[in-house]
Coordinates of C-alpha atoms in Angstrom, one line a residue:
X1 CA -18.6 -4.6 -12.8
X2 CA -16.7 -1.1 -12.9
X3 CA -13.4 -1.2 -14.9
X4 CA -11.0 1.6 -13.8
X5 CA -8.4 3.2 -16.0
X6 CA -5.7 4.2 -13.6
X7 CA -3.1 6.8 -14.9
X8 CA 0.3 5.9 -15.6
X9 CA 2.8 4.8 -13.1
X10 CA 4.8 7.5 -11.1
X11 CA 7.7 5.4 -10.7
X12 CA 7.9 4.0 -14.3
X13 CA 7.3 7.7 -15.7
X14 CA 10.1 9.2 -13.7
X15 CA 12.6 6.2 -14.6
X16 CA 11.5 6.8 -18.2
X17 CA 12.2 10.5 -18.2
X18 CA 15.7 10.0 -16.8
X19 CA 16.3 7.1 -19.3
X20 CA 15.1 9.2 -22.3
X21 CA 17.1 12.0 -21.4
X22 CA 20.1 9.9 -21.2
X23 CA 19.6 7.9 -24.2
X24 CA 21.2 8.6 -27.9
X25 CA 18.1 9.8 -30.0
X26 CA 14.6 10.6 -29.6
X27 CA 12.5 8.5 -27.2
X28 CA 8.7 8.6 -27.2
X29 CA 6.9 7.8 -23.8
X30 CA 3.3 6.7 -24.3
X31 CA 0.7 7.3 -21.8
X32 CA 3.0 9.0 -19.1
X33 CA 1.7 10.2 -15.8
X34 CA 0.8 13.9 -15.8
X35 CA 1.0 14.9 -12.2
X36 CA 2.7 17.5 -10.1
X37 CA 5.7 15.0 -9.5
X38 CA 6.2 14.1 -12.9
X39 CA 5.6 17.6 -14.5
X40 CA 8.3 18.8 -11.9
X41 CA 10.6 16.2 -13.3
X42 CA 10.0 17.3 -16.9
X43 CA 10.6 20.8 -16.0
X44 CA 13.7 20.0 -14.3
X45 CA 15.0 18.3 -17.6
X46 CA 14.1 21.6 -19.3
X47 CA 15.9 23.6 -17.0
X48 CA 18.9 21.4 -17.5
X49 CA 18.7 22.0 -21.3
X50 CA 16.8 18.8 -22.4
X51 CA 14.2 19.3 -25.1
X52 CA 10.9 17.7 -23.8
X53 CA 7.8 17.8 -26.1
X54 CA 4.3 17.1 -24.8
X55 CA 1.2 15.9 -26.4
X56 CA -1.9 14.9 -24.7
X57 CA -0.9 11.1 -24.8
X58 CA 2.8 11.2 -25.1
X59 CA 6.0 13.0 -24.3
X60 CA 9.2 12.9 -26.6
X61 CA 12.6 13.7 -25.2
X62 CA 15.7 14.6 -27.2
X63 CA 18.5 12.2 -25.4
X64 CA 21.8 13.7 -24.7
X65 CA 24.2 10.9 -23.6
X66 CA 26.8 13.7 -22.7
X67 CA 24.7 15.1 -20.1
X68 CA 22.8 18.5 -19.8
X69 CA 22.9 20.9 -22.4
X70 CA 23.4 23.9 -20.4
X71 CA 26.6 24.5 -18.1
X72 CA 24.5 26.3 -15.2
X73 CA 21.3 25.7 -14.0
X74 CA 19.0 26.3 -10.9
X75 CA 16.6 23.4 -10.6
X76 CA 13.5 23.2 -8.3
X77 CA 12.4 19.9 -7.6
X78 CA 9.1 20.4 -6.0
X79 CA 7.9 17.7 -3.6
X80 CA 9.2 15.0 -6.0
X81 CA 11.6 12.4 -4.3
X82 CA 12.2 10.9 -7.7
X83 CA 13.1 14.5 -9.1
X84 CA 15.2 15.3 -6.3
X85 CA 17.2 12.4 -6.4
X86 CA 17.4 11.3 -9.8
X87 CA 18.2 14.8 -11.5
X88 CA 21.4 15.6 -9.4
X89 CA 22.6 12.2 -10.5
X90 CA 21.9 12.7 -14.1
X91 CA 23.7 16.0 -13.8
X92 CA 26.8 14.6 -12.4
X93 CA 27.5 12.8 -15.7
X94 CA 27.6 16.3 -17.6
X95 CA 29.9 19.1 -17.1
X96 CA 28.9 22.4 -15.4
X97 CA 27.4 23.8 -12.1
X98 CA 23.9 22.8 -11.2
X99 CA 22.0 23.8 -8.2
X100 CA 18.8 21.8 -6.9
X101 CA 16.5 23.0 -4.3
X102 CA 13.1 21.4 -3.3
X103 CA 9.9 22.3 -1.2
X104 CA 10.1 22.3 2.7
X105 CA 8.6 18.7 2.7
X106 CA 11.1 17.4 0.3
X107 CA 14.0 19.4 2.2
X108 CA 13.4 17.3 5.1
X109 CA 13.6 13.9 3.3
X110 CA 17.0 12.4 3.6
X111 CA 19.7 12.2 0.7
X112 CA 23.0 11.3 2.5
X113 CA 23.4 7.5 1.3
X114 CA 23.2 8.6 -2.3
X115 CA 25.1 11.9 -2.1
X116 CA 27.7 10.1 0.1
X117 CA 28.1 7.5 -2.9
X118 CA 28.3 10.1 -5.3
X119 CA 31.0 11.9 -3.6
X120 CA 32.9 8.3 -3.2
X121 CA 32.8 8.2 -7.0
X122 CA 34.3 11.7 -7.4
X123 CA 31.4 13.9 -7.8
X124 CA 31.8 17.4 -6.5
X125 CA 28.7 17.9 -4.5
X126 CA 27.9 20.3 -1.7
X127 CA 24.9 20.4 0.7
X128 CA 24.4 24.2 1.3
X129 CA 22.3 23.6 4.6
X130 CA 21.8 20.5 6.4
X131 CA 24.3 17.8 5.5
X132 CA 22.2 15.2 3.4
X133 CA 19.6 17.2 2.4
X134 CA 18.3 19.7 0.0
X135 CA 19.5 22.4 -1.3
X136 CA 22.6 21.1 -3.1
X137 CA 25.0 22.0 -5.7
X138 CA 26.8 19.6 -8.3
X139 CA 29.9 20.7 -10.0
X140 CA 29.8 18.3 -12.5
X141 CA 32.8 16.9 -14.7
X142 CA 31.6 13.6 -15.6
X143 CA 31.8 10.2 -13.7
X144 CA 34.6 7.9 -14.0
X145 CA 33.0 5.0 -12.4
X146 CA 34.4 2.1 -10.5
X147 CA 33.1 0.3 -7.4
X148 CA 31.1 2.0 -4.7
X149 CA 29.3 1.0 -1.4
X150 CA 25.7 2.0 -0.7
X151 CA 23.0 1.6 2.2
X152 CA 19.7 1.7 0.6
X153 CA 17.8 0.6 3.7
X154 CA 16.0 3.9 3.8
X155 CA 15.1 4.1 0.0
X156 CA 15.4 2.0 -3.0
X157 CA 15.7 5.3 -5.0
X158 CA 19.4 5.6 -3.9
X159 CA 20.3 2.4 -5.6
X160 CA 17.9 3.2 -8.8
X161 CA 19.8 6.7 -9.1
X162 CA 23.2 4.9 -9.0
X163 CA 22.1 2.1 -11.5
X164 CA 20.6 4.7 -14.1
X165 CA 24.0 6.6 -13.7
X166 CA 26.1 3.5 -14.5
X167 CA 26.0 3.4 -18.4
X168 CA 26.9 7.2 -18.4
X169 CA 30.1 6.6 -16.3
X170 CA 33.5 6.0 -18.2
X171 CA 34.1 2.6 -16.7
X172 CA 30.7 1.6 -15.5
X173 CA 29.7 0.6 -11.9
X174 CA 29.9 -2.1 -9.2
X175 CA 27.3 -1.0 -6.7
X176 CA 27.8 -3.1 -3.3
X177 CA 24.7 -3.0 -1.6
X178 CA 24.8 -3.4 2.3
X179 CA 21.1 -2.9 3.0
X180 CA 18.0 -2.5 0.5
X181 CA 14.2 -1.7 1.0
X182 CA 11.4 -2.0 -1.5
X183 CA 13.4 -4.2 -3.6
X184 CA 10.7 -4.8 -6.4
X185 CA 11.3 -1.0 -7.5
X186 CA 14.9 -1.7 -8.3
X187 CA 13.6 -4.8 -10.5
X188 CA 11.4 -2.3 -12.3
X189 CA 14.6 -0.1 -12.9
X190 CA 16.7 -3.0 -14.2
X191 CA 13.8 -4.1 -16.4
X192 CA 13.4 -0.7 -17.9
X193 CA 17.3 -0.2 -18.4
X194 CA 17.1 -3.5 -20.4
X195 CA 14.3 -1.8 -22.6
X196 CA 16.7 1.0 -23.2
X197 CA 19.5 -1.3 -24.2
X198 CA 21.4 -1.9 -20.9
X199 CA 21.8 -5.4 -19.1
X200 CA 22.6 -5.1 -15.3
X201 CA 24.2 -8.1 -13.8
X202 CA 23.8 -9.1 -10.1
X203 CA 26.7 -10.9 -8.3
X204 CA 25.1 -11.5 -4.8
X205 CA 24.8 -8.0 -3.2
X206 CA 26.8 -6.5 -6.0
X207 CA 25.1 -4.8 -9.1
X208 CA 27.4 -4.6 -12.0
X209 CA 26.5 -1.9 -14.7
X210 CA 28.4 -1.5 -17.9
X211 CA 29.4 1.4 -19.5
X212 CA 28.3 2.4 -23.2
X213 CA 25.1 4.4 -22.7
X214 CA 21.4 4.0 -23.6
X215 CA 19.4 3.8 -27.0
X216 CA 16.4 5.8 -27.6
X217 CA 13.1 3.7 -27.8
X218 CA 9.4 4.0 -27.8
X219 CA 8.1 3.2 -24.3
X220 CA 4.7 2.3 -23.0
X221 CA 4.0 3.5 -19.2
X222 CA 1.9 0.9 -17.2
X223 CA -0.8 2.0 -14.9
X224 CA 0.2 2.9 -11.4
X225 CA -0.1 -0.1 -9.1
X226 CA 0.1 2.0 -5.9
X227 CA -2.9 4.2 -7.1
X228 CA -4.6 1.0 -8.1
X229 CA -4.5 -0.2 -4.4
X230 CA -7.2 2.3 -3.4
X231 CA -9.7 1.1 -6.1
X232 CA -8.9 -2.5 -5.2
X233 CA -9.3 -1.8 -1.6
X234 CA -12.7 -0.3 -2.3
X235 CA -13.9 -3.4 -3.7
X236 CA -12.6 -5.6 -0.8
X237 CA -14.5 -3.6 1.8
X238 CA -17.8 -3.6 -0.3
X239 CA -19.7 -6.8 -0.2
X240 CA -20.5 -7.6 -3.8
X241 CA -18.5 -5.1 -5.4
X242 CA -16.0 -5.8 -8.2
X243 CA -13.3 -3.7 -9.6
X244 CA -11.0 -4.4 -12.5
X245 CA -7.9 -2.4 -13.3
X246 CA -7.3 -2.8 -17.1
X247 CA -3.6 -3.0 -18.3
X248 CA -2.2 -4.0 -14.8
X249 CA -1.6 -7.9 -14.9
X250 CA 0.6 -10.7 -15.2
X251 CA 3.2 -8.8 -17.1
X252 CA 3.3 -5.8 -14.7
X253 CA 6.5 -4.5 -13.6
X254 CA 5.5 -2.9 -10.2
X255 CA 5.7 -4.9 -7.2
X256 CA 2.9 -3.0 -5.6
X257 CA 0.6 -5.0 -7.4
X258 CA 1.3 -7.7 -4.7
X259 CA -1.3 -5.6 -2.5
X260 CA -4.0 -7.8 -4.0
X261 CA -2.3 -11.0 -2.5
X262 CA -2.8 -9.3 1.1
X263 CA -6.5 -8.5 0.0
X264 CA -6.8 -12.4 -0.9
X265 CA -5.6 -13.5 2.3
X266 CA -8.0 -11.2 4.2
X267 CA -11.1 -12.9 2.2
X268 CA -11.4 -10.9 -1.1
X269 CA -11.6 -12.8 -4.3
X270 CA -8.7 -11.9 -6.9
X271 CA -8.0 -12.7 -10.4
X272 CA -4.9 -11.7 -12.4
X273 CA -4.3 -12.3 -16.1
X274 CA -2.7 -10.6 -19.0
X275 CA -5.2 -8.0 -19.4
X276 CA -5.6 -6.6 -15.9
X277 CA -6.5 -7.5 -12.2
X278 CA -10.1 -8.0 -10.7
X279 CA -10.7 -7.8 -7.0
X280 CA -14.2 -8.7 -5.7
X281 CA -15.5 -8.1 -2.1
X282 CA -17.0 -11.2 -0.6
X283 CA -18.3 -9.5 2.9
X284 CA -15.5 -11.2 4.5
X285 CA -12.2 -9.1 5.8
X286 CA -10.1 -11.2 8.1
X287 CA -7.4 -9.6 10.1
X288 CA -3.6 -10.7 9.5
X289 CA -0.1 -10.0 10.2
X290 CA 1.7 -9.1 7.1
X291 CA 5.3 -7.8 6.2
X292 CA 5.2 -4.9 3.7
X293 CA 8.8 -4.0 3.4
X294 CA 8.9 -4.3 -0.5
X295 CA 5.3 -2.7 -0.9
X296 CA 5.3 -0.1 1.8
X297 CA 3.7 2.5 -0.5
X298 CA 0.5 0.5 0.1
X299 CA 0.9 0.3 3.9
X300 CA -1.6 3.2 4.2
X301 CA -4.1 1.7 2.0
X302 CA -4.1 -1.5 4.4
X303 CA -4.0 0.6 7.5
X304 CA -7.2 2.4 6.2
X305 CA -9.4 -0.4 5.6
X306 CA -8.1 -2.3 8.8
X307 CA -11.0 -1.0 11.1
X308 CA -13.4 -3.2 9.1
X309 CA -11.5 -6.4 9.6
X310 CA -12.8 -9.1 11.9
X311 CA -9.5 -9.2 13.9
X312 CA -6.4 -7.2 14.4
X313 CA -4.2 -6.1 11.4
X314 CA -0.6 -5.9 12.3
X315 CA 1.7 -4.5 9.5
X316 CA 5.5 -5.0 10.1
X317 CA 8.9 -4.0 8.6
X318 CA 7.8 -0.6 7.2
X319 CA 10.2 1.6 9.0
X320 CA 11.0 3.3 5.9
X321 CA 7.4 4.9 5.9
X322 CA 8.5 7.3 8.4
X323 CA 10.8 9.1 6.1
X324 CA 8.2 9.5 3.3
X325 CA 6.1 12.7 2.5
X326 CA 5.4 12.6 6.2
X327 CA 5.9 10.1 9.2
X328 CA 3.2 7.7 7.5
X329 CA 3.2 5.2 10.3
X330 CA 2.3 8.0 12.9
X331 CA 0.0 9.9 10.5
X332 CA -2.1 6.8 10.0
X333 CA -2.1 5.9 13.7
X334 CA -3.3 9.4 14.6
X335 CA -6.0 9.4 11.9
X336 CA -7.2 6.1 13.1
X337 CA -7.4 7.1 16.7
X338 CA -9.5 10.2 15.8
X339 CA -11.8 7.8 14.1
X340 CA -12.1 5.9 17.2
X341 CA -10.0 3.0 16.3
X342 CA -7.4 1.5 18.9
X343 CA -3.9 1.5 17.4
X344 CA -0.5 0.7 18.5
X345 CA 2.9 1.4 16.8
X346 CA 6.4 0.6 17.1
X347 CA 9.6 1.4 15.3
X348 CA 8.8 -0.3 12.2
X349 CA 5.3 -1.6 12.7
X350 CA 1.7 -0.7 13.1
X351 CA -1.1 -2.7 14.6
X352 CA -4.8 -1.8 14.1
X353 CA -7.3 -3.4 16.6
X354 CA -10.7 -3.0 15.2
X355 CA -14.1 -3.3 17.3
X356 CA -13.3 -1.9 20.5
X357 CA -15.3 1.2 19.7
X358 CA -17.5 2.4 16.7
X359 CA -15.6 4.0 13.9
X360 CA -17.0 7.6 13.7
X361 CA -16.4 10.2 10.9
X362 CA -13.8 12.9 11.5
X363 CA -11.6 15.3 9.4
X364 CA -8.5 13.3 8.2
X365 CA -5.2 15.2 8.5
X366 CA -3.4 14.9 5.4
X367 CA 0.2 16.0 6.6
X368 CA 0.6 17.2 2.9
X369 CA 0.7 13.6 1.9
X370 CA -1.5 12.3 -1.1
X371 CA -1.4 8.9 0.3
X372 CA -3.2 9.7 3.3
X373 CA -6.0 11.3 1.5
X374 CA -6.3 8.5 -1.1
X375 CA -6.2 5.8 1.4
X376 CA -8.9 7.4 3.8
X377 CA -11.1 8.1 1.0
X378 CA -11.6 4.3 1.0
X379 CA -12.5 4.4 4.7
X380 CA -15.1 6.8 3.9
X381 CA -17.0 4.2 1.9
X382 CA -17.8 2.7 5.1
X383 CA -17.9 6.0 7.2
X384 CA -19.8 8.5 5.6
X385 CA -19.2 12.0 6.7
X386 CA -15.2 11.7 6.6
X387 CA -13.6 14.8 5.3
X388 CA -10.1 16.1 4.5
X389 CA -8.1 19.3 5.6
X390 CA -6.2 19.3 2.1
X391 CA -7.9 16.9 -0.5
X392 CA -6.1 18.6 -3.1
X393 CA -2.8 17.2 -2.2
X394 CA -3.6 14.3 -4.5
X395 CA -2.2 16.4 -7.4
X396 CA 1.3 15.0 -6.7
X397 CA 0.3 11.8 -8.2
X398 CA -3.3 11.8 -9.4
X399 CA -4.8 15.2 -9.9
X400 CA -8.3 13.6 -11.0
X401 CA -8.5 11.3 -8.0
X402 CA -11.6 12.6 -6.4
X403 CA -13.4 12.5 -9.5
X404 CA -12.3 9.2 -10.4
X405 CA -13.2 7.6 -7.0
X406 CA -16.5 9.5 -6.9
X407 CA -17.3 7.7 -10.2
X408 CA -16.4 4.5 -8.9
X409 CA -18.3 5.1 -5.6
X410 CA -21.4 5.7 -7.5
X411 CA -21.2 2.3 -9.2
X412 CA -20.6 0.2 -5.9
X413 CA -23.5 -1.6 -4.4
X414 CA -25.4 0.4 -2.1
X415 CA -24.3 3.9 -3.2
X416 CA -26.5 6.3 -5.1
X417 CA -25.0 7.6 -8.2
X418 CA -25.3 11.2 -6.9
X419 CA -23.5 10.8 -3.9
X420 CA -20.9 13.3 -3.0
X421 CA -17.5 12.2 -1.7
X422 CA -17.1 14.5 1.1
X423 CA -19.2 17.0 3.1
X424 CA -19.1 20.0 0.9
X425 CA -18.6 22.5 3.8
X426 CA -15.4 20.6 5.1
X427 CA -13.6 20.3 1.6
X428 CA -11.0 22.6 0.7
X429 CA -9.6 23.4 -2.8
X430 CA -6.1 23.1 -3.7

């Protein structure tokens, strides 16, 4: 029974880096995720004047409740949405002029609901080119606080950024939310703020954040539940296979662990306890209709195994996936069609109809999105010969994915230990 060690959560690592930078004292983050996104976040903190010390198993951050140590900085956020949304918010609490830019991919992703809310709070923030997109400049003089209205229907990260800012304001914040997607990610934020000494109160659709700052701590980063979905799915599509992810169990913060409930509904055996989560493939994979609004990062994982279900798989309420690293709804649909699978899509749904045609190998187009590659790697367990145009884009969240998945593949029933993950002539290096 393979036991898989999944790298630390990207979402938890990014929030922990913000909290550590804002806290009074030195914080130690144990087992943080080391990937392009999180290294970019740490690099951004360094550009803002925060001290970030790294060892193989931990990062130490000297917090500055008063904000960045420098009065001018130019920060490149790479492809990281958390970096691009959280760091300008952190900088707004300081005093100085801070410019932020990002990759072409991240420049396309929206920021306007967050930057509009920051402006409503008195932050001098200007978009240099397209309104609501990077690059932007923050001329910071601290944030007074008060009440603000926010639409978080595109991304819960907008709300998380404001929640994290709240204790750094002079009066605290009352955030009235008109719409919210991926609500479990907000619960991660609130739980982590509690660990750093701040209690958020909720009054209906209003989140009340007190002033007073954060206190430094030592914080353990749990394994990434979104990344774990690929390994759980691998078990579900392989009869007799079992996969256990250690350290991701009943006490987990991340809502994406609920993906295993979808696998259970489809016929997999699932057990969750305090030590971890186990999924076993039974040889049965039923079709279903499911809402994935709160766990939309795992939508591509489900789409990638849907061709092997006994009936249609319909995934609803995932319109926000159209504004991720790529339009994930259409990216999944296009790749599935190239595999010979019948697919229909709508504004916020995708329906995969297996069985009409045989699933045939093809080169998967990644669109620069790490989740396309990792999801369709699972498809490759049942369709030998699948390859990828850019397998290296997994470095965004899991640089060692191909090696880890290849190791798992060699332990699954029916796979030789020497099997290669992709045809070598088609695999490109990052």
